[in-house]
CSV table of C-alpha atoms and ligand atoms in Angstrom, one decimal:
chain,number,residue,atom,x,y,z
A,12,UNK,CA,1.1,12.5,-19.9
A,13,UNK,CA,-1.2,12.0,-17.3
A,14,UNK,CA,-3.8,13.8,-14.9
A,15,UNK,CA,-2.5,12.2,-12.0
A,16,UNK,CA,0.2,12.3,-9.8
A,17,UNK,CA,1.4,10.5,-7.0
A,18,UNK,CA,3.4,12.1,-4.2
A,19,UNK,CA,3.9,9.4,-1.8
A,20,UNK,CA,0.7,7.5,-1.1
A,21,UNK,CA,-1.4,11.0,-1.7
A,22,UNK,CA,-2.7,10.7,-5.8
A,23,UNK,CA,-3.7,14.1,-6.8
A,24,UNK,CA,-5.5,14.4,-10.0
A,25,UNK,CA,-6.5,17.3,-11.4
A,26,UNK,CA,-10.5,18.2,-13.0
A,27,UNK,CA,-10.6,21.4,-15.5
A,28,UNK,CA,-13.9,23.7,-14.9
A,29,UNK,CA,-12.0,26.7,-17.2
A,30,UNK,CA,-9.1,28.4,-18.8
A,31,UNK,CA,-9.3,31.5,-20.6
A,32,UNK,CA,-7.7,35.1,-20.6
A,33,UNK,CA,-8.4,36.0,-17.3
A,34,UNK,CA,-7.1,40.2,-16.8
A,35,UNK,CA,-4.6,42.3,-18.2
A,36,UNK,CA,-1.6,41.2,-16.5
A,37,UNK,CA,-0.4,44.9,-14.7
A,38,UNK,CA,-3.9,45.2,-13.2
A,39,UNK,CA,-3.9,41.9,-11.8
A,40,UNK,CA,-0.9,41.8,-10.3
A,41,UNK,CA,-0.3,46.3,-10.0
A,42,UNK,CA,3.1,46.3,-9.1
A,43,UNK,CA,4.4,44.7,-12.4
A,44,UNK,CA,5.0,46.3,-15.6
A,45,UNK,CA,4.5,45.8,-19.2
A,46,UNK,CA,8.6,45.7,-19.4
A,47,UNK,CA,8.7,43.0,-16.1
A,48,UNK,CA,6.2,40.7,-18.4
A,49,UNK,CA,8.0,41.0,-21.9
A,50,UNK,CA,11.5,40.6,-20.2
A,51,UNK,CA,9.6,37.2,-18.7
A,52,UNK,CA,8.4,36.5,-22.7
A,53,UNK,CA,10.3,32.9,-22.4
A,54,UNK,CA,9.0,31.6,-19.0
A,55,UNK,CA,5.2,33.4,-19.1
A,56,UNK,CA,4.2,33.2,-23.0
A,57,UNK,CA,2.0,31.5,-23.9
A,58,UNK,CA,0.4,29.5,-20.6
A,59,UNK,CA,0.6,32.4,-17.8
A,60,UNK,CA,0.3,35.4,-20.7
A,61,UNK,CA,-0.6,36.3,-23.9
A,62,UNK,CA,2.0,39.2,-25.3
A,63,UNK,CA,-0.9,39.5,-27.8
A,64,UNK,CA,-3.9,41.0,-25.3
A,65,UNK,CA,-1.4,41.6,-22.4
A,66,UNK,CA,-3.6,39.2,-20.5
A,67,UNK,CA,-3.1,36.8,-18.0
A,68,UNK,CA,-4.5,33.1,-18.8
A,69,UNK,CA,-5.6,31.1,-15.6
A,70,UNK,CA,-7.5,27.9,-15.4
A,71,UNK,CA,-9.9,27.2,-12.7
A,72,UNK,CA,-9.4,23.4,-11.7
A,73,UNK,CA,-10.4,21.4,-8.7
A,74,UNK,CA,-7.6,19.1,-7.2
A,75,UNK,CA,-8.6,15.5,-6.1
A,76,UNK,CA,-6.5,13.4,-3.8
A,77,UNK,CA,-7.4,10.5,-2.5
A,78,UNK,CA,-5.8,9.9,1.0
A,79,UNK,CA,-6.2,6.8,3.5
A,80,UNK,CA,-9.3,5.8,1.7
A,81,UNK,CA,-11.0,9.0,1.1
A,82,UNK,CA,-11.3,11.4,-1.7
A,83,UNK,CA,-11.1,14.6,-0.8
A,84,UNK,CA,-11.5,18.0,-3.2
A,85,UNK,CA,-9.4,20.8,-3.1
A,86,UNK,CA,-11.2,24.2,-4.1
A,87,UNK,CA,-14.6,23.7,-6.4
A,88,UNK,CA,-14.3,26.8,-9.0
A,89,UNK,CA,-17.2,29.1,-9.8
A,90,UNK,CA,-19.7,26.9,-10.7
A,91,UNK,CA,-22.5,26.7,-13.0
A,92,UNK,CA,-25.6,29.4,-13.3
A,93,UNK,CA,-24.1,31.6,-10.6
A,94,UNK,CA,-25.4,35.6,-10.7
A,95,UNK,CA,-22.1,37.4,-10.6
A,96,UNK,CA,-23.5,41.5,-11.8
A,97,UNK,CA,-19.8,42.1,-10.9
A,98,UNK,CA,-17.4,39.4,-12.5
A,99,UNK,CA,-19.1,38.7,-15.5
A,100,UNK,CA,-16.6,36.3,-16.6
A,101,UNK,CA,-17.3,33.7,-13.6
A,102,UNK,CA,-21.5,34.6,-14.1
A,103,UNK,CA,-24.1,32.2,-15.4
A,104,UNK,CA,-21.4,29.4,-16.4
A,105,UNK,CA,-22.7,26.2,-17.7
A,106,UNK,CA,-19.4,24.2,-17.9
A,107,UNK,CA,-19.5,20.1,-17.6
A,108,UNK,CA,-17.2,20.2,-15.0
A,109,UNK,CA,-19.6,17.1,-13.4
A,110,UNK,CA,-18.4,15.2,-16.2
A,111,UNK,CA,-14.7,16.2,-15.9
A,112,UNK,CA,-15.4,15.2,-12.1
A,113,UNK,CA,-16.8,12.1,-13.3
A,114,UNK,CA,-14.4,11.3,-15.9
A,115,UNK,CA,-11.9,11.3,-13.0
A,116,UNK,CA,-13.9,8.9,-11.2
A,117,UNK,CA,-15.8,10.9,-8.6
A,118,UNK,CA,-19.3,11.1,-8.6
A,119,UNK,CA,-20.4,13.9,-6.1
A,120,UNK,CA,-21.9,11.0,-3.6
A,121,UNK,CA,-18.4,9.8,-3.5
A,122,UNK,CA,-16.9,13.4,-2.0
A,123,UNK,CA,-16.1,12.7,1.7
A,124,UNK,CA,-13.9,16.4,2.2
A,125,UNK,CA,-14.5,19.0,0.2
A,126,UNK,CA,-11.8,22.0,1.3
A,127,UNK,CA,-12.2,25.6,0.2
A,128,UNK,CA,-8.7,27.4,0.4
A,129,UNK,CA,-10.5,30.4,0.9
A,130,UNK,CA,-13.9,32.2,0.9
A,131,UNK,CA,-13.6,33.8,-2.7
A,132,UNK,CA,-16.1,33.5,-5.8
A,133,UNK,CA,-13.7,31.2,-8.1
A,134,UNK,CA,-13.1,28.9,-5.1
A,135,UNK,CA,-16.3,27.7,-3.6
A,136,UNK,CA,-18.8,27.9,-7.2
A,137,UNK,CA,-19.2,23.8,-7.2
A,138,UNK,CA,-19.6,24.0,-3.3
A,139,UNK,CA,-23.8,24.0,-4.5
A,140,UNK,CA,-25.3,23.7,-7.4
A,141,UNK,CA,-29.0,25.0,-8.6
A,142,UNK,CA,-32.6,22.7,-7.7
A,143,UNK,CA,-36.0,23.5,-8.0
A,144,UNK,CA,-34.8,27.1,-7.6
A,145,UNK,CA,-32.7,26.2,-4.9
A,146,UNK,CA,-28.9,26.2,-4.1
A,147,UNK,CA,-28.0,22.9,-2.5
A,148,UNK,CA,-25.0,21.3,-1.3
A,149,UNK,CA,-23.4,19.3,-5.0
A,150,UNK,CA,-21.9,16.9,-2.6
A,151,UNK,CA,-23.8,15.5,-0.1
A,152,UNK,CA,-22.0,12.8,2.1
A,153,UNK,CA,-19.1,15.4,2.2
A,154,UNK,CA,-17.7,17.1,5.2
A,155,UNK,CA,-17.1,21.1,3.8
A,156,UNK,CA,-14.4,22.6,5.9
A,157,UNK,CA,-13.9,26.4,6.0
A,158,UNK,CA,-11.3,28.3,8.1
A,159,UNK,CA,-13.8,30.6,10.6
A,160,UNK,CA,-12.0,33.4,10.3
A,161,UNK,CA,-12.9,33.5,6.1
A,162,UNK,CA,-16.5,32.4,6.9
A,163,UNK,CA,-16.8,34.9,9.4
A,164,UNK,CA,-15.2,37.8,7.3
A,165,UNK,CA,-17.3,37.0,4.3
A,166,UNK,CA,-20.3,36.7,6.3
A,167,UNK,CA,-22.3,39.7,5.3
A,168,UNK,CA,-24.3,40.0,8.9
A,169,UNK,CA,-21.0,40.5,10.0
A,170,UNK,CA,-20.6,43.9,8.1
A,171,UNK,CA,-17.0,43.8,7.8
A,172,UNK,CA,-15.1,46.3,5.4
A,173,UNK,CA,-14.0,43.8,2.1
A,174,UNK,CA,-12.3,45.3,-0.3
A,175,UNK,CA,-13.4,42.3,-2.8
A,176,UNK,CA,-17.3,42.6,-1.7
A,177,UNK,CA,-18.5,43.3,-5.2
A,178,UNK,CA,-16.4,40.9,-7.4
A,179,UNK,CA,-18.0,38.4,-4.9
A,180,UNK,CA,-21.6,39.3,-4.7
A,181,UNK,CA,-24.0,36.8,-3.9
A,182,UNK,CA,-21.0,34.0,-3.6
A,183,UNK,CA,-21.9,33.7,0.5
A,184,UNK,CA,-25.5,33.3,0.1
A,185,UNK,CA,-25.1,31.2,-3.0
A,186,UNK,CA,-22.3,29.1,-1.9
A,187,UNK,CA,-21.4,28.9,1.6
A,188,UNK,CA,-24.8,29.7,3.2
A,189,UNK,CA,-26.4,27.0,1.9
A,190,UNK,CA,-23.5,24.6,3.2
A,191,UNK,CA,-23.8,25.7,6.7
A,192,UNK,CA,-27.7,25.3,6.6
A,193,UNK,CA,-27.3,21.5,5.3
A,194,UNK,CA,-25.2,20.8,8.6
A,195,UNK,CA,-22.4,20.5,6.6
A,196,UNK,CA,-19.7,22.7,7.4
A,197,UNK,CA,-16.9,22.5,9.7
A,198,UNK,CA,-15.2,25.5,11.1
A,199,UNK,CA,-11.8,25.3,11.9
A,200,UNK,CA,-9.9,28.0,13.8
A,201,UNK,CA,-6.3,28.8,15.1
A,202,UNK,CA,-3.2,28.4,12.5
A,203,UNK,CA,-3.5,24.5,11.4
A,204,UNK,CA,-5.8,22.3,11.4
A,205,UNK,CA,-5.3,18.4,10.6
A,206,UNK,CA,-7.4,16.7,8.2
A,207,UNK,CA,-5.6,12.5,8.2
A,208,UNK,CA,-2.0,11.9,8.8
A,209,UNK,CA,-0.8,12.9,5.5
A,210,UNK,CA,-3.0,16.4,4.9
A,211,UNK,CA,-2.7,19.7,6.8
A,212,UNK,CA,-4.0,22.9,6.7
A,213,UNK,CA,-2.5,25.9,7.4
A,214,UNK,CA,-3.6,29.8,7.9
A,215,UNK,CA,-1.5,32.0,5.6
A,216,UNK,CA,-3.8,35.2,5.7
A,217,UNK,CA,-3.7,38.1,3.8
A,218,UNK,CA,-5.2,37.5,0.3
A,219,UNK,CA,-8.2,37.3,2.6
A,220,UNK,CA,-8.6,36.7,6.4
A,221,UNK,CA,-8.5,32.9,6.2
A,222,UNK,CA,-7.0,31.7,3.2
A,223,UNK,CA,-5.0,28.2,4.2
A,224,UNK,CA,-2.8,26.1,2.4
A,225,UNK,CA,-3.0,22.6,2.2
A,226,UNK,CA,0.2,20.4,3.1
A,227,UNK,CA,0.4,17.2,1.4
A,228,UNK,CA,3.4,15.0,3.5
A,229,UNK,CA,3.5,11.6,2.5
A,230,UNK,CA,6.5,8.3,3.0
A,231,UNK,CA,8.9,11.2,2.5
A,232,UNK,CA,7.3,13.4,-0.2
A,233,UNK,CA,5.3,16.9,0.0
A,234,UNK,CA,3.4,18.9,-2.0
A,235,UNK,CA,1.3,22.2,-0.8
A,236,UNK,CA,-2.1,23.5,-2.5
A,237,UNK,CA,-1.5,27.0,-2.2
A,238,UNK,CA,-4.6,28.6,-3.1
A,239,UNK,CA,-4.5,32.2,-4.0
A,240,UNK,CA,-1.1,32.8,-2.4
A,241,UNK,CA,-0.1,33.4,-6.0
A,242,UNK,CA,-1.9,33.9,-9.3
A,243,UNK,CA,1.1,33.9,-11.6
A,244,UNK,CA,5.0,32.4,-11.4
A,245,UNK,CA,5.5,36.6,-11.6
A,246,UNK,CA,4.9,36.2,-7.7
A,247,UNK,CA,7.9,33.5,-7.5
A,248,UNK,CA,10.1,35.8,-9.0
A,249,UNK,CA,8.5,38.6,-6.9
A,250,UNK,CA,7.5,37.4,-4.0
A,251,UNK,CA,6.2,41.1,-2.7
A,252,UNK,CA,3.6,41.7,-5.8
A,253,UNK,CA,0.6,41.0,-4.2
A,254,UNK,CA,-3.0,40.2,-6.7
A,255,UNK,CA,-5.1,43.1,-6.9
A,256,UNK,CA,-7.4,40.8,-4.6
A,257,UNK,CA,-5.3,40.7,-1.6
A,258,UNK,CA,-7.3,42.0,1.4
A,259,UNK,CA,-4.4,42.9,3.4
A,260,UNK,CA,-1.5,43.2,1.3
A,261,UNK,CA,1.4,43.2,4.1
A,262,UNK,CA,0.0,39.8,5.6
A,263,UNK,CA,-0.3,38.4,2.2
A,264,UNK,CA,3.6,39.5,1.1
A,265,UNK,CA,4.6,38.1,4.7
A,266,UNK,CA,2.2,34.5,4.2
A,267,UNK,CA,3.7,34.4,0.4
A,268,UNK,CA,7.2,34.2,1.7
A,269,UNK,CA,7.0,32.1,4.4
A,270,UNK,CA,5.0,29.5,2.5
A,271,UNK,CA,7.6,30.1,-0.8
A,272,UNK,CA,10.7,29.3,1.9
A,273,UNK,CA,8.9,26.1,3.3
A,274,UNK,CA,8.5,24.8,-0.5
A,275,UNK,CA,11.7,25.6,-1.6
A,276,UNK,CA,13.2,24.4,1.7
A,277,UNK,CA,11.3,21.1,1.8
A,278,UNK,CA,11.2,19.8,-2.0
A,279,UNK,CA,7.6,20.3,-2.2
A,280,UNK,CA,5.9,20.5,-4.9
A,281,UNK,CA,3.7,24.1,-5.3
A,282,UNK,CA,0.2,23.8,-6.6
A,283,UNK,CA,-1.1,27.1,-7.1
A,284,UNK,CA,-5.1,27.4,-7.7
A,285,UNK,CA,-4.7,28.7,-11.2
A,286,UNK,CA,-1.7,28.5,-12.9
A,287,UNK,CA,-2.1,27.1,-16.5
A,288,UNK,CA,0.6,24.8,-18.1
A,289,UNK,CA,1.3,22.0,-16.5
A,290,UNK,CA,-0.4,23.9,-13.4
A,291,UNK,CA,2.4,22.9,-10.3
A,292,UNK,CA,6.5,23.6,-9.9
A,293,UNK,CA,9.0,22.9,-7.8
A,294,UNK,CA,11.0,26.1,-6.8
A,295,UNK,CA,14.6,26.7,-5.2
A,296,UNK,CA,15.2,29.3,-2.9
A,297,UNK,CA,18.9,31.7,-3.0
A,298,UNK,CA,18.6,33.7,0.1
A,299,UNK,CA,15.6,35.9,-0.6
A,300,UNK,CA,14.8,34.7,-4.2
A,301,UNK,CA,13.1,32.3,-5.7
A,302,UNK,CA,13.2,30.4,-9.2
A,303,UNK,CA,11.3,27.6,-10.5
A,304,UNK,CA,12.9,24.4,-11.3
A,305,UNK,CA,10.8,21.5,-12.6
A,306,UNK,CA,7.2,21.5,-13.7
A,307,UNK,CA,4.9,18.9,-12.5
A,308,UNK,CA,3.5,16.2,-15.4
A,309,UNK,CA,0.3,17.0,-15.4
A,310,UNK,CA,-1.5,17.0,-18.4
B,2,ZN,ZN1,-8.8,32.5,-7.1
């Protein structure tokens, strides 16, 4: 068992910040039922639900690859000593998720890319971290690349209507503010944008404005860092249950498919941002449906 993975001459390796009992399962995801998850006992119990609580377990986790000489991060959790009056469970965390990081063999001078799938609380936490009172940037040779549209939408001078504004208080000013102000931020806009010849991003909106996946294609083999696309391997099965988090939930059903259909249809491997056991799967694709095949080896 190992941490990393190689998918063509892309390693990924994964860093732990947290894994826990997240939510109950039917509020996270509103359109299942306590029947759909018991019926899915076999596939979800114990590492995506505990039939105990009738919660969901998630892990937050930051993905490393290291691509034509740089390492690059994908997604930086909720980081540590954050205020969160609304999300408790994500609020003044003091993980060691610097020494995962470093255990890995990154030290946060070594971060040339850091990529935030999307604007939300869980994905942007290591983004800073606290000194002398002060939120700075963790990693500070690195290039921190947001989609507009999310950096825009979460911007609160902005005043847009956000149906996750209080579950994310303070994470703009705390987070992404503080990034922009350092000269560190690039904003990308329009539906891809190209980070080397193996890594892509790509605009799949609807869990918020922005949200991107990333695709890994490399001598032959893929992989795509979903994000919050999905939260569970419920949303496989079902590809129209959207998170209670989704701002828009008819964009987010449509980007879920389409992104589902390119994985099944291209052998990639799906990374989800949270998923606990061995975190990624590959999926096939019958007509409309989905079912998972294979789970990745990490540890
Ligand atoms: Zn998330």
């Amino acid at each position: 068992m190992t941490a990393t993975l190689e998918i063509g001459a892309v390693s990924i390796t994964r860093v732990m910040e947290w894994e826990g009992l997240f939510a109950p399962a039917t509020e996270l995801i509103p359109d299942s039922d306590d029947r759909f998850w018991d019926g899915e006992r076999e596939l979800l119990a114990p590492d995506h639900w505990d039939p105990a609580s009738g919660l969901v377990r998630a892990c937050l986790q930051t993905f490393v690859l290291r691509s034509e000489g740089r390492t690059i991060l994908v997604d930086t959790g909720a980081g540590n000593h954050k205020e969160r009056p609304y999300l408790p469970v994500f609020g003044h965390l003091s993980t060691d998720f610097l020494g995962n990081l470093a255990a890995a063999g990154v030290q946060p001078e070594d971060v040339d890319v850091v990529v935030n799938t999307h604007v939300h609380v869980d994905h942007v936490g290591w983004n800073t971290v606290l000194q002398d009172r002060e939120w700075v940037p963790t990693f500070p040779n690195a290039r921190y690349v947001f989609s507009k549209s999310d950096f825009d939408f979460w911007n609160p001078l902005n005043g847009h209507e956000r149906h996750g504004a209080l579950v994310n208080q303070n994470m703009f000013e705390d987070s992404v503010l503080p990034i922009q102000q350092a000269g560190l931020a690039d904003m990308w806009e329009g539906d891809t944008h190209r980070l080397d010849s193996n890594l892509t991003l790509e605009l799949a909106p609807g869990h918020t404005p922005g949200l991107s996946v990333l695709k890994l294609e490399s001598e032959g083999e893929r992989a795509v860092f979903v994000g919050d696309l999905l939260h569970s391997p419920a949303q496989i099965l079902h590809p129209d249950w959207n998170s209670c988090f989704c701002e828009d939930p008819r964009l987010a059903r449509e980007s879920r498919r389409r992104v589902l259909s390119w994985t099944a249809d291209n052998n990639a491997l799906l990374v989800p941002a949270h998923l606990g056991g061995q975190h990624a799967v590959e999926i096939e694709r019958c007509g409309d449906e989905f079912t998972l095949k294979d789970w990745a080896a990490f540890t």
